[in-house]
mmCIF file with all atom_site columns, C-alpha atoms in Angstrom:
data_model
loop_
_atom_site.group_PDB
_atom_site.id
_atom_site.type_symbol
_atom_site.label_atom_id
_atom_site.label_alt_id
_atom_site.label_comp_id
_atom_site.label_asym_id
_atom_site.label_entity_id
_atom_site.label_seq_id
_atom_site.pdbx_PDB_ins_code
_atom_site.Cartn_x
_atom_site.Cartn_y
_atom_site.Cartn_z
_atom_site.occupancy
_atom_site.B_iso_or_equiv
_atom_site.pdbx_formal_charge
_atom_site.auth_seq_id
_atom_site.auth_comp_id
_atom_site.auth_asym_id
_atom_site.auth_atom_id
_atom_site.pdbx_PDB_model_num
ATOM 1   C CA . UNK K 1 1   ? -2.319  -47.659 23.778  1.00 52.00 ? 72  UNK K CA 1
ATOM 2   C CA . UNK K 1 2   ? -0.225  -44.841 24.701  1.00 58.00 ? 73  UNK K CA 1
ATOM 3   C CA . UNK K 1 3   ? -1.142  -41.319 23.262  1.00 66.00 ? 74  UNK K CA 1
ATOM 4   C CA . UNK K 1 4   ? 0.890   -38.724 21.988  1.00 72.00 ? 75  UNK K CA 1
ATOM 5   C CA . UNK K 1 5   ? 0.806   -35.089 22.401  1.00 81.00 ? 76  UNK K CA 1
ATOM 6   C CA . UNK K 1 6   ? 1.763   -34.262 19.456  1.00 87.00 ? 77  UNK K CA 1
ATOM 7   C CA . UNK K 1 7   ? 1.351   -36.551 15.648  1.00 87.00 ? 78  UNK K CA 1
ATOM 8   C CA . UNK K 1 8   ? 3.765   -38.573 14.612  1.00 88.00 ? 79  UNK K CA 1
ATOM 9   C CA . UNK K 1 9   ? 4.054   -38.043 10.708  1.00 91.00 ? 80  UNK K CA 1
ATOM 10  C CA . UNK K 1 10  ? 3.538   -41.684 8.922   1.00 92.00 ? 81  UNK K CA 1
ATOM 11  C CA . UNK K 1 11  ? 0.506   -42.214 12.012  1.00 91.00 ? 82  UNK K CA 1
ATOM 12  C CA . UNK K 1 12  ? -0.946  -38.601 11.156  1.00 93.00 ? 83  UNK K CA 1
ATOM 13  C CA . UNK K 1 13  ? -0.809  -39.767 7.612   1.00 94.00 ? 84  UNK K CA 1
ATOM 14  C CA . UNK K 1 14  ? -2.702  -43.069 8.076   1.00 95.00 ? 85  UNK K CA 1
ATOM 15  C CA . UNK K 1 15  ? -5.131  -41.334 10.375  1.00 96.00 ? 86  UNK K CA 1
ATOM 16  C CA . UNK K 1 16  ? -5.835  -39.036 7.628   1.00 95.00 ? 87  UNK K CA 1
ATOM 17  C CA . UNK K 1 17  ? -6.176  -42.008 5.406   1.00 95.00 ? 88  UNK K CA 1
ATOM 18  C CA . UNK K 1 18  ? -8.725  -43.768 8.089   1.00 97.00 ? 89  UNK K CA 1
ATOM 19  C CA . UNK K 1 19  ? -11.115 -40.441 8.425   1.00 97.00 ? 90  UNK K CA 1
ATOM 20  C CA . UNK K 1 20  ? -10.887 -40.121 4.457   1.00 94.00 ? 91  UNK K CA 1
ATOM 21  C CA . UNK K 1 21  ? -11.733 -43.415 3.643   1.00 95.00 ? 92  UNK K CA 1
ATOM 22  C CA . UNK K 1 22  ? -14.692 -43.419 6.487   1.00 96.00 ? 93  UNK K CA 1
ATOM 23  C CA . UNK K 1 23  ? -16.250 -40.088 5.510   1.00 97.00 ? 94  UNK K CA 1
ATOM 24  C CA . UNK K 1 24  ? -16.255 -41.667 1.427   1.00 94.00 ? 95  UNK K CA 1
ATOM 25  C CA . UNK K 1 25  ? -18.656 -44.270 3.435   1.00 94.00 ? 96  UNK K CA 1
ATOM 26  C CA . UNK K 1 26  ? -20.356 -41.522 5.137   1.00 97.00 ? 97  UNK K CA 1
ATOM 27  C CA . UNK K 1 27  ? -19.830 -43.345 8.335   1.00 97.00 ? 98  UNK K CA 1
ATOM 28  C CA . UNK K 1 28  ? -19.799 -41.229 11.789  1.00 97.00 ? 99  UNK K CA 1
ATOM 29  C CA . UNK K 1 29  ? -16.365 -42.164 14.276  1.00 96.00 ? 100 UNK K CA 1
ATOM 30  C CA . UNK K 1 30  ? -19.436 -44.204 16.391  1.00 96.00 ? 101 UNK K CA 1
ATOM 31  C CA . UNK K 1 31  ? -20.376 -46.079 13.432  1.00 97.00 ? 102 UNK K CA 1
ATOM 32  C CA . UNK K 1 32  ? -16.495 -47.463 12.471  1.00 97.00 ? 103 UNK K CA 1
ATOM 33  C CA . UNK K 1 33  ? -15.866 -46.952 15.922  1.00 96.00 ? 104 UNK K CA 1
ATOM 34  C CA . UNK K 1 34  ? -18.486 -50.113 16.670  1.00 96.00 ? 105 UNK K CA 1
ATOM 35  C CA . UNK K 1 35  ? -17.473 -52.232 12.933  1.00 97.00 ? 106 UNK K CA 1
ATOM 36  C CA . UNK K 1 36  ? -14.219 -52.285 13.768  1.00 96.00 ? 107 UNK K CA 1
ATOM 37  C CA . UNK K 1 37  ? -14.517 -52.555 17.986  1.00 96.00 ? 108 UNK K CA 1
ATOM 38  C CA . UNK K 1 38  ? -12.698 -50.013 19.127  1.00 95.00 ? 109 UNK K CA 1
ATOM 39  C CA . UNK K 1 39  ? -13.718 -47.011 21.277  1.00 95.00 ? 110 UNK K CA 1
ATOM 40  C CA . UNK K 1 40  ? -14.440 -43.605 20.017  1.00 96.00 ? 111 UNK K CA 1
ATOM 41  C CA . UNK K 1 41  ? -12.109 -41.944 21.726  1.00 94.00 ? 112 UNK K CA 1
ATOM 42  C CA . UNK K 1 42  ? -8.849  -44.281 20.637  1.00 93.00 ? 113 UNK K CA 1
ATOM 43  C CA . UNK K 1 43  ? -10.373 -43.847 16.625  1.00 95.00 ? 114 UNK K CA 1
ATOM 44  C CA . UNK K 1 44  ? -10.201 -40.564 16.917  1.00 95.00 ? 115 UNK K CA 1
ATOM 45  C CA . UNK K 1 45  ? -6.440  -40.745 18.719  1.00 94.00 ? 116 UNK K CA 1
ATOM 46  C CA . UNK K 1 46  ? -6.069  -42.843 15.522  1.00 95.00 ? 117 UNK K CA 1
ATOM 47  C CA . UNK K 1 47  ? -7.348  -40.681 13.018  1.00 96.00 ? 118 UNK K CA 1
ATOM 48  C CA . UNK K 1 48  ? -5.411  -37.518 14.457  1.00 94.00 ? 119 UNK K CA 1
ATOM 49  C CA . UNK K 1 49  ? -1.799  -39.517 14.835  1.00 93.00 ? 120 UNK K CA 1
ATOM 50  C CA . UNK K 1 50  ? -1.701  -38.844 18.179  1.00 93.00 ? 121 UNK K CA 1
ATOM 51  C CA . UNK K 1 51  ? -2.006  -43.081 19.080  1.00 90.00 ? 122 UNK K CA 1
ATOM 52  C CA . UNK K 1 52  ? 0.458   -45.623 18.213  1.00 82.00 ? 123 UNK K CA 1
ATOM 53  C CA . UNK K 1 53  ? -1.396  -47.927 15.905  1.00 88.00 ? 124 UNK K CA 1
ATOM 54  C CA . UNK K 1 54  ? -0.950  -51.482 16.247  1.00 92.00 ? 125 UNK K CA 1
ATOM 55  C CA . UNK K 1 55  ? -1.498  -54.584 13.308  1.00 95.00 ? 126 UNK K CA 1
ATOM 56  C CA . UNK K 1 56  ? -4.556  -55.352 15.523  1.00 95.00 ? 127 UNK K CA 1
ATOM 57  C CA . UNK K 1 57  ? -5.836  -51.758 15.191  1.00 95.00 ? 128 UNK K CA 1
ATOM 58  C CA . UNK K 1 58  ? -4.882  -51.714 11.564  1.00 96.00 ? 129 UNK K CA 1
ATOM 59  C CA . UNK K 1 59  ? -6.465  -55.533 11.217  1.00 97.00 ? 130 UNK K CA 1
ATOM 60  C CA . UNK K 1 60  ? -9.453  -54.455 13.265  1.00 97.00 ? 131 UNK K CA 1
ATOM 61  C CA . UNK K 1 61  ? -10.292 -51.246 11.006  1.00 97.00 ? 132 UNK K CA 1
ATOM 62  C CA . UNK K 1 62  ? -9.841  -52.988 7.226   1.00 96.00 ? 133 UNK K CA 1
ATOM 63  C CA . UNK K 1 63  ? -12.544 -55.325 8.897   1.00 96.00 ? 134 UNK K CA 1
ATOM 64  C CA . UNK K 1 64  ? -14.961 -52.422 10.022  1.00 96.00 ? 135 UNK K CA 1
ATOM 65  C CA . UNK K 1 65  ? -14.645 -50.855 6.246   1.00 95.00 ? 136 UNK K CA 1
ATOM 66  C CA . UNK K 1 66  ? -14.605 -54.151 4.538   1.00 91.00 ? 137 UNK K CA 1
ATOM 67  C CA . UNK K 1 67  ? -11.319 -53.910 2.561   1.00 91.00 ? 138 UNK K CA 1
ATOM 68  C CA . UNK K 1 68  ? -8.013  -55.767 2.919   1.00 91.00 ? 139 UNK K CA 1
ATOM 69  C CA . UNK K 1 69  ? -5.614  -53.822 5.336   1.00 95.00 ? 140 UNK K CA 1
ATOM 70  C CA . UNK K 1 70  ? -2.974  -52.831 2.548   1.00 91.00 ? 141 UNK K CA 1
ATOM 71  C CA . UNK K 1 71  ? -6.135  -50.280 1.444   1.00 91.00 ? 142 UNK K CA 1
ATOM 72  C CA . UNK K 1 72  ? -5.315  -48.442 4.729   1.00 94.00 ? 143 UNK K CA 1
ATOM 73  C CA . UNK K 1 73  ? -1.824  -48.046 4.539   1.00 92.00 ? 144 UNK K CA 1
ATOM 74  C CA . UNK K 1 74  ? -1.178  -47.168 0.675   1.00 90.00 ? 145 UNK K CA 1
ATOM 75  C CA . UNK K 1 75  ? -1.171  -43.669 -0.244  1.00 90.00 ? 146 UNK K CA 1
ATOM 76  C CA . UNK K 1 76  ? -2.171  -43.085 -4.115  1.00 86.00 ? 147 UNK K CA 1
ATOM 77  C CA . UNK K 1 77  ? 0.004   -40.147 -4.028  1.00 86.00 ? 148 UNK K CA 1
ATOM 78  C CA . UNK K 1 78  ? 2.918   -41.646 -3.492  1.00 85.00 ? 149 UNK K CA 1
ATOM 79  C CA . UNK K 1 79  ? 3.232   -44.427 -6.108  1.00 88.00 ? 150 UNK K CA 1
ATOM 80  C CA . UNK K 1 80  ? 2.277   -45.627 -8.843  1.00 91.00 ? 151 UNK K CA 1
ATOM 81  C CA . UNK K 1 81  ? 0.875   -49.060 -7.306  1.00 89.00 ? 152 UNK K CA 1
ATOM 82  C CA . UNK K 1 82  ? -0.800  -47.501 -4.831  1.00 90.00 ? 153 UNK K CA 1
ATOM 83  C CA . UNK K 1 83  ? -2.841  -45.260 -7.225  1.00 92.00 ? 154 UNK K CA 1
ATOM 84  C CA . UNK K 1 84  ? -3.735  -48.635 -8.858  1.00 90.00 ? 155 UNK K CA 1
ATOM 85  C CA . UNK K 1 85  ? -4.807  -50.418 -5.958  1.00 87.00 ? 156 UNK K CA 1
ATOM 86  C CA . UNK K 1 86  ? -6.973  -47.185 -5.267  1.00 88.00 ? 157 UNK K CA 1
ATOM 87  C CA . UNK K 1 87  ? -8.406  -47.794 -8.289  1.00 90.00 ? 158 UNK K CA 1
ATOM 88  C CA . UNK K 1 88  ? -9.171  -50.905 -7.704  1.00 89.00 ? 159 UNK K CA 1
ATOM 89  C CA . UNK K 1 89  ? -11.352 -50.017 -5.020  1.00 86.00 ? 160 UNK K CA 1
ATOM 90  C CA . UNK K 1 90  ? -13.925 -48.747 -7.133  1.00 89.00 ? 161 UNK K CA 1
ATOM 91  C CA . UNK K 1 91  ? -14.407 -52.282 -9.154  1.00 91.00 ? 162 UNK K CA 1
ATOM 92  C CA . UNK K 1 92  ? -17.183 -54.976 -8.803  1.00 92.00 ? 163 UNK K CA 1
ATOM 93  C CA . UNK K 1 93  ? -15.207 -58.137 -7.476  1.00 91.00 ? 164 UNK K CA 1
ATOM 94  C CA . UNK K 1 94  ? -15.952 -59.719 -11.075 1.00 95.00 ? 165 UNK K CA 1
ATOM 95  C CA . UNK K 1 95  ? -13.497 -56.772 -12.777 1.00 95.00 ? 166 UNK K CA 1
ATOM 96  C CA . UNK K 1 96  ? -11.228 -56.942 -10.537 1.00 93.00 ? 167 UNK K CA 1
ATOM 97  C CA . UNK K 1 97  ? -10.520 -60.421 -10.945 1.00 95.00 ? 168 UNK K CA 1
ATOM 98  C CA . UNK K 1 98  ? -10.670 -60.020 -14.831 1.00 96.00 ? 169 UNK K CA 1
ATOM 99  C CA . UNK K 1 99  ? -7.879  -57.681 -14.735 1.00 94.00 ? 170 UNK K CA 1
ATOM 100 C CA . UNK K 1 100 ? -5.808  -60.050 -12.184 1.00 94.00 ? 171 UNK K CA 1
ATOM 101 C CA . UNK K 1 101 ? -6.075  -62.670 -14.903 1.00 96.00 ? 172 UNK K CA 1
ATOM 102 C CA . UNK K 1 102 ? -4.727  -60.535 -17.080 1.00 95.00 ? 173 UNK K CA 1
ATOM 103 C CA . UNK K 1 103 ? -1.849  -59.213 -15.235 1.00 94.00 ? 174 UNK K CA 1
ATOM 104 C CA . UNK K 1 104 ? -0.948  -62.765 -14.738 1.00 94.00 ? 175 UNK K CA 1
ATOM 105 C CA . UNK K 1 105 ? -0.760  -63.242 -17.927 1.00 94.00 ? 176 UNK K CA 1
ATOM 106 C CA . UNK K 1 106 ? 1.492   -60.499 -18.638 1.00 93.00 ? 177 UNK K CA 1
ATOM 107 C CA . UNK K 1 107 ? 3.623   -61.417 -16.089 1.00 93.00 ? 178 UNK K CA 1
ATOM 108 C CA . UNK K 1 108 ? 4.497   -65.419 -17.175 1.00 92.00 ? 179 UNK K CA 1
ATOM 109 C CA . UNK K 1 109 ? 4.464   -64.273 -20.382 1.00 93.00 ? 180 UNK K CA 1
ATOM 110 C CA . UNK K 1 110 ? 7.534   -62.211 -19.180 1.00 89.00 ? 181 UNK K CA 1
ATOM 111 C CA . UNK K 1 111 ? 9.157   -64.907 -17.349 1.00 80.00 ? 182 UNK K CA 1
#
């Protein structure tokens, strides 16, 4: 992947989602670096927008943390979903799909 010399803004800002979300896990750039198979040295190109990311990178790192790819590229700040979704995050599986029900049900009930 080519490298930049200097960030581009939306990559800086997914980077800087990336190293957030790994140092939550307290996981070391090695550590993702092997979960998600790529090198060091391109993660941390990543995680400093300085490397064009790719769907494979962005497929490749959801897998290392374990969380569907949108989690990488929302940005609670930003909207109102988004701060949901992060939310989400923080729920067993079982709660999670409790509330879907219920939003489902909100939703047809609109309809």
């Amino acid at each position: 992947m080519p490298r930049r010399s200097t960030p581009e803004p939306f990559a800086l800002q997914v980077g800087t989602r990336i190293r957030a979300l790994r140092k939550e896990r307290n996981m070391s750039l090695g550590a993702l670096a092997d979960a998600s198979a790529l090198s060091k040295g391109h993660l941390s190109s990543v995680e400093h927008g300085l490397a064009a990311i790719t769907i494979g990178t962005i497929a490749r790192l959801a897998e290392g943390f374990g969380v569907p790819p949108m989690y990488l590229l929302t940005f609670a700040e930003e909207d109102e979903r988004a701060k949901t979704a992060e939310l989400l995050r923080y729920l067993p599986q079982t709660e999670v799909r409790k509330l879907r029900r219920q939003i489902q049900a909100q939703v047809a009930a609109r309809k």
